[in-house]
XYZ file of N, CA, C and O in Angstrom:
780
model
N 50.513 27.009 104.541
C 50.192 26.647 105.898
C 48.942 27.395 106.338
O 48.742 28.552 106.036
N 48.110 26.673 107.085
C 46.853 27.235 107.556
C 47.113 27.949 108.870
O 47.745 27.426 109.769
N 46.610 29.148 108.930
C 46.817 29.914 110.162
C 45.926 29.356 111.262
O 44.866 28.795 110.998
N 46.315 29.488 112.514
C 45.537 28.934 113.617
C 44.162 29.574 113.750
O 43.243 28.993 114.302
N 43.944 30.776 113.219
C 42.660 31.452 113.351
C 41.670 31.002 112.282
O 40.469 31.108 112.473
N 42.155 30.534 111.161
C 41.217 30.136 110.112
C 40.738 28.699 110.349
O 41.490 27.864 110.805
N 39.488 28.451 110.016
C 38.929 27.113 110.146
C 38.070 26.844 108.923
O 37.548 27.773 108.295
N 37.871 25.583 108.581
C 37.066 25.295 107.396
C 35.600 25.673 107.651
O 35.088 25.506 108.747
N 34.928 26.150 106.621
C 33.521 26.507 106.729
C 32.812 26.136 105.429
O 33.448 25.786 104.443
N 31.483 26.233 105.436
C 30.693 25.896 104.268
C 30.342 27.172 103.514
O 29.987 28.188 104.122
N 30.360 27.054 102.223
C 29.961 28.199 101.409
C 28.445 28.171 101.239
O 27.786 27.157 101.486
N 27.914 29.259 100.784
C 26.476 29.358 100.552
C 26.037 28.353 99.487
O 24.980 27.724 99.607
N 26.841 28.160 98.469
C 26.516 27.208 97.404
C 26.442 25.788 97.969
O 25.529 25.023 97.633
N 27.344 25.423 98.821
C 27.336 24.092 99.422
C 26.076 23.886 100.283
O 25.453 22.835 100.241
N 25.708 24.892 101.031
C 24.530 24.783 101.894
C 23.256 24.673 101.058
O 22.366 23.873 101.367
N 23.154 25.449 99.987
C 21.981 25.381 99.115
C 21.916 24.017 98.437
O 20.843 23.427 98.297
N 23.047 23.484 98.035
C 23.088 22.173 97.404
C 22.596 21.084 98.367
O 21.796 20.225 97.987
N 23.028 21.115 99.617
C 22.597 20.139 100.604
C 21.092 20.275 100.869
O 20.362 19.274 100.930
N 20.600 21.493 100.997
C 19.161 21.697 101.198
C 18.360 21.211 100.002
O 17.287 20.615 100.166
N 18.851 21.416 98.808
C 18.158 20.940 97.609
C 18.084 19.416 97.604
O 17.045 18.834 97.251
N 19.152 18.755 97.999
C 19.145 17.294 98.084
C 18.129 16.801 99.124
O 17.417 15.814 98.890
N 18.052 17.471 100.248
C 17.084 17.083 101.280
C 15.658 17.229 100.761
O 14.807 16.353 100.966
N 15.374 18.318 100.052
C 14.039 18.536 99.501
C 13.703 17.475 98.459
O 12.590 16.944 98.427
N 14.647 17.123 97.613
C 14.412 16.102 96.582
C 14.143 14.747 97.221
O 13.202 14.038 96.831
N 14.906 14.380 98.215
C 14.708 13.096 98.896
C 13.347 13.074 99.586
O 12.612 12.072 99.526
N 12.959 14.173 100.228
C 11.657 14.243 100.884
C 10.528 14.133 99.859
O 9.522 13.449 100.095
N 10.686 14.780 98.721
C 9.649 14.728 97.682
C 9.483 13.313 97.128
O 8.394 12.927 96.703
N 10.537 12.548 97.133
C 10.469 11.175 96.638
C 9.859 10.240 97.676
O 9.054 9.364 97.348
N 10.191 10.426 98.956
C 9.751 9.473 99.977
C 8.364 9.745 100.543
O 7.674 8.809 100.935
N 7.916 10.973 100.590
C 6.620 11.278 101.212
C 5.458 10.579 100.518
O 4.602 10.006 101.197
N 5.354 10.554 99.187
C 4.229 9.817 98.579
C 4.218 8.333 98.920
O 3.152 7.748 99.119
N 5.379 7.713 98.994
C 5.389 6.283 99.330
C 4.999 6.066 100.790
O 4.339 5.076 101.114
N 5.357 6.982 101.671
C 4.925 6.875 103.064
C 3.421 7.082 103.179
O 2.749 6.404 103.954
N 2.889 8.006 102.382
C 1.452 8.250 102.378
C 0.692 7.009 101.913
O -0.324 6.630 102.497
N 1.190 6.362 100.873
C 0.544 5.149 100.373
C 0.618 4.030 101.409
O -0.352 3.292 101.607
N 1.751 3.917 102.084
C 1.895 2.876 103.105
C 0.922 3.141 104.258
O 0.247 2.232 104.739
N 0.802 4.380 104.673
C -0.120 4.730 105.754
C -1.567 4.473 105.329
O -2.376 3.998 106.119
N -1.904 4.774 104.085
C -3.261 4.530 103.591
C -3.582 3.038 103.618
O -4.699 2.645 103.967
N -2.615 2.197 103.260
C -2.835 0.746 103.323
C -3.131 0.291 104.750
O -4.008 -0.541 104.981
N -2.401 0.848 105.719
C -2.649 0.491 107.117
C -4.035 0.947 107.570
O -4.721 0.237 108.305
N -4.466 2.137 107.138
C -5.800 2.625 107.495
C -6.890 1.729 106.906
O -7.879 1.439 107.572
N -6.714 1.287 105.668
C -7.703 0.413 105.044
C -7.787 -0.913 105.807
O -8.876 -1.405 106.102
N -6.654 -1.477 106.151
C -6.670 -2.746 106.884
C -7.279 -2.582 108.277
O -7.966 -3.480 108.773
N -7.061 -1.432 108.912
C -7.693 -1.170 110.210
C -9.210 -1.087 110.055
O -9.960 -1.585 110.901
N -9.677 -0.463 108.968
C -11.117 -0.384 108.702
C -11.696 -1.777 108.466
O -12.782 -2.102 108.963
N -10.986 -2.609 107.718
C -11.427 -3.983 107.467
C -11.532 -4.745 108.791
O -12.519 -5.445 109.039
N -10.535 -4.587 109.647
C -10.559 -5.271 110.944
C -11.718 -4.792 111.812
O -12.328 -5.574 112.538
N -12.048 -3.501 111.728
C -13.176 -2.965 112.485
C -14.480 -3.621 112.041
O -15.275 -4.070 112.875
N -14.710 -3.693 110.743
C -15.947 -4.299 110.240
C -15.968 -5.795 110.544
O -17.003 -6.344 110.936
N -14.839 -6.439 110.408
C -14.760 -7.871 110.729
C -15.156 -8.111 112.192
O -15.921 -9.033 112.499
N -14.674 -7.271 113.094
C -15.017 -7.407 114.517
C -16.494 -7.104 114.758
O -17.158 -7.792 115.547
N -17.027 -6.119 114.063
C -18.448 -5.780 114.211
C -19.331 -6.911 113.682
O -20.395 -7.191 114.241
N -18.915 -7.544 112.587
C -19.665 -8.690 112.074
C -19.693 -9.818 113.097
O -20.724 -10.442 113.320
N -18.545 -10.076 113.721
C -18.482 -11.135 114.736
C -19.388 -10.793 115.912
O -20.078 -11.671 116.462
N -19.413 -9.520 116.291
C -20.271 -9.089 117.389
C -21.750 -9.243 117.024
O -22.561 -9.717 117.834
N -22.117 -8.861 115.811
C -23.511 -8.986 115.367
C -23.933 -10.452 115.304
O -25.045 -10.815 115.720
N -23.062 -11.294 114.801
C -23.368 -12.724 114.715
C -23.541 -13.313 116.114
O -24.472 -14.080 116.371
N -22.667 -12.933 117.014
C -22.745 -13.410 118.387
C -24.032 -12.947 119.066
O -24.708 -13.735 119.750
N -24.406 -11.699 118.858
C -25.656 -11.174 119.421
C -26.866 -11.907 118.854
O -27.816 -12.196 119.577
N -26.844 -12.168 117.547
C -27.973 -12.873 116.923
C -28.157 -14.252 117.550
O -29.284 -14.659 117.851
N -27.066 -14.959 117.772
C -27.144 -16.294 118.376
C -27.576 -16.195 119.833
O -28.469 -16.923 120.285
N -26.968 -15.287 120.602
C -27.278 -15.152 122.026
C -28.713 -14.706 122.285
O -29.369 -15.198 123.204
N -29.200 -13.749 121.476
C -30.531 -13.190 121.713
C -31.632 -13.932 120.957
O -32.814 -13.686 121.182
N -31.254 -14.796 120.022
C -32.246 -15.554 119.268
C -33.041 -14.717 118.285
O -34.185 -15.031 117.978
N -32.434 -13.648 117.781
C -33.104 -12.814 116.775
C -32.059 -12.320 115.779
O -30.889 -12.181 116.101
N -32.492 -12.075 114.552
C -31.536 -11.656 113.518
C -31.038 -10.226 113.728
O -31.747 -9.378 114.257
N -29.803 -10.004 113.297
C -29.187 -8.673 113.313
C -28.794 -8.309 111.893
O -28.262 -9.138 111.158
N -29.046 -7.067 111.518
C -28.759 -6.587 110.165
C -27.561 -5.645 110.171
O -27.406 -4.824 111.068
N -26.738 -5.775 109.132
C -25.607 -4.878 108.901
C -25.878 -4.124 107.608
O -26.174 -4.735 106.582
N -25.804 -2.797 107.660
C -26.063 -1.971 106.485
C -25.005 -0.883 106.389
O -24.386 -0.504 107.395
N -24.794 -0.388 105.173
C -23.796 0.660 104.921
C -24.432 1.768 104.087
O -25.513 1.597 103.528
N -23.730 2.878 104.002
C -24.093 3.937 103.071
C -23.154 3.786 101.883
O -21.929 3.878 102.039
N -23.716 3.496 100.702
C -22.886 3.279 99.513
C -22.016 4.488 99.211
O -22.487 5.613 99.237
N -20.740 4.213 98.924
C -19.811 5.280 98.563
C -19.334 6.104 99.741
O -18.568 7.052 99.569
N -19.764 5.770 100.939
C -19.350 6.468 102.161
C -18.796 5.453 103.135
O -18.727 4.264 102.846
N -18.426 5.896 104.323
C -17.844 5.007 105.320
C -18.747 4.701 106.492
O -18.319 4.070 107.444
N -20.007 5.118 106.437
C -20.927 4.877 107.547
C -21.465 3.446 107.499
O -21.726 2.919 106.425
N -21.643 2.850 108.688
C -22.287 1.542 108.766
C -23.148 1.474 110.016
O -22.979 2.256 110.947
N -24.084 0.522 110.006
C -25.036 0.386 111.105
C -25.334 -1.083 111.345
O -25.492 -1.854 110.408
N -25.417 -1.443 112.622
C -25.817 -2.784 113.038
C -26.962 -2.613 114.020
O -26.866 -1.810 114.955
N -28.044 -3.352 113.807
C -29.197 -3.302 114.710
C -30.020 -4.567 114.502
O -29.891 -5.244 113.477
N -30.892 -4.880 115.466
C -31.797 -6.021 115.262
C -32.609 -5.823 113.980
O -32.974 -4.704 113.625
N -32.873 -6.915 113.303
C -33.581 -6.865 112.019
C -35.083 -6.776 112.259
O -35.818 -7.749 112.101
N -35.511 -5.574 112.644
C -36.944 -5.332 112.858
C -37.266 -3.921 112.388
O -36.394 -3.059 112.350
N -38.522 -3.710 112.043
C -38.941 -2.410 111.503
C -38.688 -1.272 112.477
O -38.330 -0.171 112.070
N -38.832 -1.519 113.774
C -38.628 -0.448 114.751
C -37.191 0.068 114.773
O -36.956 1.215 115.127
N -36.243 -0.760 114.376
C -34.838 -0.339 114.365
C -34.395 0.233 113.025
O -33.362 0.878 112.941
N -35.138 -0.034 111.965
C -34.684 0.394 110.637
C -35.602 1.411 109.977
O -35.342 1.836 108.869
N -36.651 1.815 110.643
C -37.530 2.823 110.050
C -37.347 4.176 110.710
O -38.169 5.054 110.555
N -36.279 4.329 111.473
C -35.990 5.603 112.119
C -36.437 5.670 113.560
O -36.220 6.661 114.229
N -37.034 4.617 114.091
C -37.537 4.662 115.467
C -36.575 4.135 116.505
O -36.750 4.367 117.680
N -35.540 3.407 116.106
C -34.622 2.804 117.060
C -33.718 3.818 117.714
O -33.427 4.866 117.181
N -33.276 3.511 118.929
C -32.385 4.400 119.669
C -31.135 3.643 120.054
O -31.199 2.507 120.493
N -29.995 4.297 119.924
C -28.727 3.658 120.268
C -28.600 3.474 121.770
O -27.805 2.682 122.237
N -29.370 4.201 122.578
C -29.263 4.110 124.028
C -30.073 2.970 124.613
O -29.853 2.545 125.725
N -31.073 2.483 123.921
C -31.961 1.473 124.492
C -31.350 0.092 124.361
O -31.519 -0.584 123.373
N -30.634 -0.340 125.401
C -29.975 -1.642 125.359
C -30.983 -2.780 125.492
O -30.721 -3.890 125.061
N -32.167 -2.517 126.100
C -33.180 -3.556 126.213
C -33.729 -3.928 124.846
O -34.178 -5.039 124.625
N -33.676 -2.993 123.918
C -34.193 -3.234 122.578
C -33.154 -3.927 121.705
O -33.423 -4.201 120.557
N -31.982 -4.198 122.227
C -30.926 -4.840 121.462
C -29.794 -3.884 121.151
O -29.908 -2.673 121.335
N -28.724 -4.433 120.688
C -27.540 -3.649 120.355
C -27.770 -2.852 119.076
O -28.187 -3.404 118.062
N -27.531 -1.551 119.122
C -27.594 -0.700 117.939
C -26.279 0.054 117.863
O -25.916 0.778 118.786
N -25.556 -0.162 116.774
C -24.274 0.511 116.569
C -24.343 1.296 115.276
O -24.625 0.735 114.218
N -24.099 2.580 115.359
C -23.923 3.416 114.171
C -22.521 3.967 114.262
O -22.198 4.707 115.189
N -21.689 3.601 113.311
C -20.283 3.970 113.359
C -19.822 4.310 111.954
O -20.597 4.239 110.995
N -18.559 4.678 111.828
C -18.010 5.009 110.517
C -16.561 4.570 110.448
O -15.872 4.469 111.464
N -16.129 4.305 109.240
C -14.736 3.992 108.980
C -13.918 5.264 109.146
O -14.474 6.368 109.128
N -12.602 5.151 109.270
C -11.777 6.365 109.345
C -11.974 7.236 108.101
O -12.284 6.739 107.021
N -11.785 8.530 108.257
C -11.940 9.465 107.130
C -11.057 9.040 105.965
O -9.941 8.602 106.150
N -11.607 9.180 104.774
C -10.857 8.844 103.572
C -11.065 7.418 103.097
O -10.567 7.033 102.052
N -11.804 6.612 103.858
C -12.063 5.222 103.474
C -13.560 5.065 103.260
O -14.363 5.574 104.029
N -13.939 4.354 102.196
C -15.351 4.186 101.884
C -15.651 2.748 101.493
O -14.770 1.995 101.090
N -16.938 2.411 101.599
C -17.421 1.120 101.123
C -17.703 1.248 99.634
O -18.227 2.251 99.174
N -17.376 0.205 98.896
C -17.664 0.180 97.474
C -18.155 -1.219 97.137
O -17.789 -2.191 97.785
N -18.975 -1.294 96.128
C -19.488 -2.591 95.708
C -19.064 -2.899 94.288
O -19.758 -3.579 93.554
N -17.913 -2.335 93.865
C -17.336 -2.644 92.567
C -17.927 -1.900 91.404
O -17.585 -2.172 90.269
N -18.782 -0.909 91.670
C -19.359 -0.213 90.525
C -18.349 0.711 89.859
O -18.389 0.930 88.684
N -17.405 1.267 90.622
C -16.342 2.101 90.053
C -16.865 3.367 89.416
O -18.048 3.650 89.406
N -15.955 4.167 88.881
C -16.313 5.369 88.169
C -16.695 6.544 89.046
O -16.979 7.618 88.553
N -16.694 6.384 90.359
C -17.057 7.474 91.247
C -15.842 8.347 91.522
O -14.749 7.852 91.686
N -16.066 9.641 91.579
C -15.013 10.570 91.967
C -14.689 10.313 93.426
O -15.586 10.192 94.257
N -13.409 10.224 93.743
C -13.038 9.918 95.120
C -12.952 11.208 95.918
O -12.272 12.140 95.546
N -13.671 11.249 97.009
C -13.687 12.406 97.895
C -13.131 11.984 99.245
O -13.389 10.879 99.709
N -12.369 12.869 99.879
C -11.840 12.534 101.196
C -12.911 12.651 102.271
O -12.750 12.155 103.376
N -14.035 13.304 101.954
C -15.141 13.412 102.900
C -16.030 12.177 102.752
O -17.011 12.183 102.031
N -15.669 11.114 103.449
C -16.357 9.842 103.267
C -17.325 9.507 104.390
O -17.929 8.438 104.376
N -17.464 10.387 105.354
C -18.327 10.104 106.495
C -19.451 11.126 106.545
O -19.205 12.329 106.516
N -20.692 10.634 106.604
C -21.839 11.521 106.757
C -22.107 11.758 108.236
O -21.962 10.847 109.054
N -22.505 12.958 108.568
C -22.876 13.279 109.947
C -24.192 12.573 110.278
O -25.018 12.343 109.386
N -24.420 12.248 111.551
C -25.676 11.569 111.919
C -26.928 12.318 111.464
O -27.926 11.690 111.123
N -26.870 13.641 111.438
C -28.042 14.414 111.004
C -28.341 14.219 109.514
O -29.472 14.418 109.070
N -27.327 13.815 108.735
C -27.504 13.610 107.302
C -28.048 12.226 106.963
O -28.397 11.957 105.822
N -28.101 11.337 107.942
C -28.532 9.959 107.709
C -30.031 9.807 107.949
O -30.582 10.382 108.882
N -30.663 9.041 107.089
C -32.077 8.699 107.272
C -32.226 7.203 107.022
O -31.277 6.533 106.619
N -33.406 6.679 107.228
C -33.603 5.240 106.999
C -33.387 4.880 105.534
O -33.020 3.755 105.211
N -33.560 5.846 104.627
C -33.348 5.586 103.200
C -31.871 5.605 102.817
O -31.507 5.167 101.733
N -31.003 6.096 103.702
C -29.568 6.177 103.410
C -28.896 4.809 103.389
O -27.888 4.619 102.724
N -29.461 3.871 104.124
C -28.789 2.594 104.347
C -29.035 1.610 103.217
O -30.139 1.472 102.732
N -27.971 0.914 102.838
C -28.051 -0.197 101.903
C -27.808 -1.468 102.700
O -26.731 -1.647 103.284
N -28.795 -2.333 102.760
C -28.664 -3.573 103.520
C -27.638 -4.479 102.855
O -27.637 -4.655 101.638
N -26.771 -5.055 103.681
C -25.711 -5.914 103.167
C -25.920 -7.360 103.598
O -25.914 -8.264 102.772
N -26.104 -7.583 104.886
C -26.198 -8.944 105.401
C -27.040 -8.958 106.674
O -27.056 -7.981 107.425
N -27.737 -10.065 106.875
C -28.441 -10.297 108.130
C -27.845 -11.547 108.769
O -27.723 -12.584 108.114
N -27.474 -11.417 110.038
C -26.951 -12.550 110.798
C -28.128 -13.219 111.500
O -28.866 -12.575 112.235
N -28.299 -14.504 111.253
C -29.455 -15.244 111.751
C -29.144 -15.926 113.087
O -27.981 -16.206 113.391
N -30.176 -16.234 113.872
C -29.971 -16.855 115.187
C -29.302 -18.231 115.138
O -28.752 -18.682 116.142
N -29.340 -18.902 113.989
C -28.693 -20.216 113.902
C -27.202 -20.118 113.571
O -26.540 -21.140 113.370
N -26.650 -18.904 113.517
C -25.222 -18.711 113.259
C -24.878 -18.507 111.802
O -23.736 -18.221 111.475
N -25.850 -18.658 110.913
C -25.596 -18.418 109.494
C -25.923 -16.966 109.174
O -26.331 -16.197 110.050
N -25.754 -16.610 107.920
C -26.048 -15.242 107.489
C -26.813 -15.297 106.181
O -26.814 -16.306 105.478
N -27.441 -14.188 105.839
C -28.240 -14.088 104.632
C -27.823 -12.832 103.873
O -27.875 -11.732 104.425
N -27.385 -13.016 102.625
C -27.018 -11.867 101.785
C -28.278 -11.101 101.441
O -29.296 -11.689 101.096
N -28.224 -9.775 101.516
C -29.422 -8.969 101.315
C -29.409 -8.174 100.019
O -30.039 -7.136 99.928
N -28.728 -8.673 99.007
C -28.691 -7.944 97.731
C -29.734 -8.461 96.747
O -29.717 -8.118 95.580
N -30.624 -9.308 97.207
C -31.667 -9.826 96.323
C -31.270 -11.106 95.617
O -32.090 -11.782 95.042
N -30.004 -11.469 95.670
C -29.541 -12.713 95.054
C -29.351 -13.761 96.140
O -29.002 -13.445 97.270
N -29.574 -14.998 95.797
C -29.342 -16.089 96.735
C -27.872 -16.477 96.609
O -27.507 -17.336 95.815
N -27.021 -15.804 97.374
C -25.587 -16.035 97.266
C -25.037 -16.692 98.520
O -25.600 -16.547 99.593
N -23.937 -17.355 98.339
C -23.254 -17.985 99.466
C -22.225 -17.059 100.086
O -21.637 -17.394 101.111
N -21.977 -15.910 99.465
C -20.975 -14.973 99.968
C -21.510 -13.557 99.957
O -22.322 -13.193 99.107
N -21.034 -12.773 100.906
C -21.286 -11.340 100.932
C -19.927 -10.685 100.726
O -18.958 -11.049 101.385
N -19.870 -9.736 99.799
C -18.591 -9.081 99.483
C -18.733 -7.570 99.595
O -19.680 -6.997 99.059
N -17.780 -6.974 100.270
C -17.694 -5.521 100.365
C -16.251 -5.132 100.065
O -15.324 -5.780 100.546
N -16.088 -4.070 99.305
C -14.759 -3.566 98.997
C -14.530 -2.268 99.760
O -15.407 -1.419 99.821
N -13.348 -2.140 100.327
C -12.938 -0.939 101.032
C -11.951 -0.194 100.136
O -10.990 -0.787 99.655
N -12.188 1.095 99.936
C -11.328 1.900 99.076
C -10.805 3.109 99.824
O -11.513 3.677 100.657
N -9.581 3.498 99.482
C -8.984 4.735 99.976
C -8.030 5.238 98.910
O -7.466 4.451 98.136
N -7.857 6.533 98.866
C -6.907 7.115 97.919
C -5.500 6.635 98.272
O -5.155 6.540 99.443
N -4.711 6.317 97.277
C -3.318 5.871 97.429
C -3.185 4.513 98.103
O -2.155 4.224 98.695
N -4.220 3.701 98.071
C -4.141 2.368 98.673
C -4.833 1.365 97.764
O -5.795 1.699 97.076
N -4.335 0.149 97.786
C -4.993 -0.920 97.037
C -6.317 -1.233 97.719
O -6.388 -1.318 98.946
N -7.395 -1.395 96.957
C -8.678 -1.763 97.567
C -8.570 -3.136 98.238
O -7.767 -3.973 97.843
N -9.381 -3.335 99.262
C -9.402 -4.609 99.979
C -10.819 -5.175 99.907
O -11.790 -4.472 100.183
N -10.909 -6.435 99.514
C -12.191 -7.129 99.416
C -12.399 -7.959 100.669
O -11.575 -8.807 101.007
N -13.504 -7.700 101.369
C -13.870 -8.467 102.561
C -15.003 -9.397 102.158
O -16.015 -8.959 101.609
N -14.818 -10.689 102.409
C -15.798 -11.708 101.996
C -16.281 -12.470 103.217
O -15.485 -12.930 104.028
N -17.602 -12.600 103.332
C -18.227 -13.369 104.403
C -18.920 -14.569 103.787
O -19.763 -14.411 102.894
N -18.563 -15.762 104.208
C -19.263 -16.979 103.784
C -20.526 -17.088 104.641
O -20.446 -17.168 105.866
N -21.677 -17.046 104.006
C -22.932 -16.957 104.746
C -23.252 -18.206 105.563
O -23.851 -18.110 106.623
N -22.850 -19.370 105.095
C -23.174 -20.601 105.801
C -22.292 -20.822 107.031
O -22.772 -21.197 108.095
N -21.007 -20.537 106.885
C -20.071 -20.821 107.978
C -19.710 -19.599 108.813
O -19.221 -19.742 109.927
N -19.889 -18.410 108.277
C -19.499 -17.193 108.992
C -18.022 -16.861 108.851
O -17.527 -15.951 109.496
N -17.323 -17.588 108.005
C -15.900 -17.333 107.785
C -15.722 -16.010 107.049
O -16.388 -15.752 106.056
N -14.804 -15.194 107.554
C -14.547 -13.894 106.946
C -13.095 -13.858 106.483
O -12.186 -14.188 107.233
N -12.893 -13.478 105.217
C -11.544 -13.349 104.672
C -11.381 -11.977 104.029
O -12.348 -11.376 103.572
N -10.148 -11.518 104.024
C -9.837 -10.229 103.400
C -8.661 -10.438 102.452
O -7.733 -11.186 102.759
N -8.739 -9.785 101.287
C -7.597 -9.842 100.369
C -7.508 -8.529 99.606
O -8.516 -7.900 99.286
N -6.277 -8.140 99.349
C -6.031 -6.909 98.599
C -6.323 -7.139 97.123
O -5.996 -8.181 96.573
N -6.934 -6.150 96.512
C -7.170 -6.172 95.074
C -6.179 -5.208 94.448
O -6.243 -4.016 94.697
N -5.286 -5.739 93.678
C -4.298 -4.877 93.048
C -4.836 -4.348 91.737
O -5.810 -4.841 91.192
N -4.205 -3.328 91.220
C -4.711 -2.555 90.074
C -5.150 -3.433 88.910
O -6.193 -3.213 88.337
N -4.379 -4.453 88.571
C -4.743 -5.243 87.397
C -6.001 -6.078 87.604
O -6.711 -6.362 86.655
N -6.334 -6.447 88.849
C -7.547 -7.231 89.078
C -8.728 -6.349 89.435
O -9.858 -6.779 89.344
N -8.486 -5.131 89.826
C -9.575 -4.252 90.258
C -10.257 -3.585 89.091
O -11.446 -3.426 89.038
N -9.535 -3.143 88.117
C -10.106 -2.368 87.011
C -10.685 -3.284 85.959
O -10.389 -4.325 85.674
């Protein structure tokens, strides 16, 4: 018979066993949560660029002058400005709205633009500070023309512009712009199709 003063309790071994199980479960689930969060960050970056492309195209049509979109290869910085020498040779100012829309922005940390060259060491420092950027830093990607079409700026006469977004622990996402129609699509590139 159990005395009224005694009550059941946990031993030290039982408590250590429960804590060990909690640590094991956390060790198993945290990487998958990290990968899921990275996928959401990549898709948010894709949506940001998609919206900026729509804004640049709209500005080109409204103002009757071309707008250029450029990126820093292997980094997350991008720039949109009117396609003129004053905006791309270091003379343009983000404050001068009379001179047209100038946007210098960056993807969230840990996400970078890639053009499928691969083989680069992945660094979490994917954003350059404005002081580190010069007119030579930018790689021209596309120009949005006043007639609503776009022009690929890689030297090839292509009907599509493609940019890949990469992040550690996430499947790369390919963003494609049809130059004639302005249609933008995004699709995940899984390991077997990416490598």
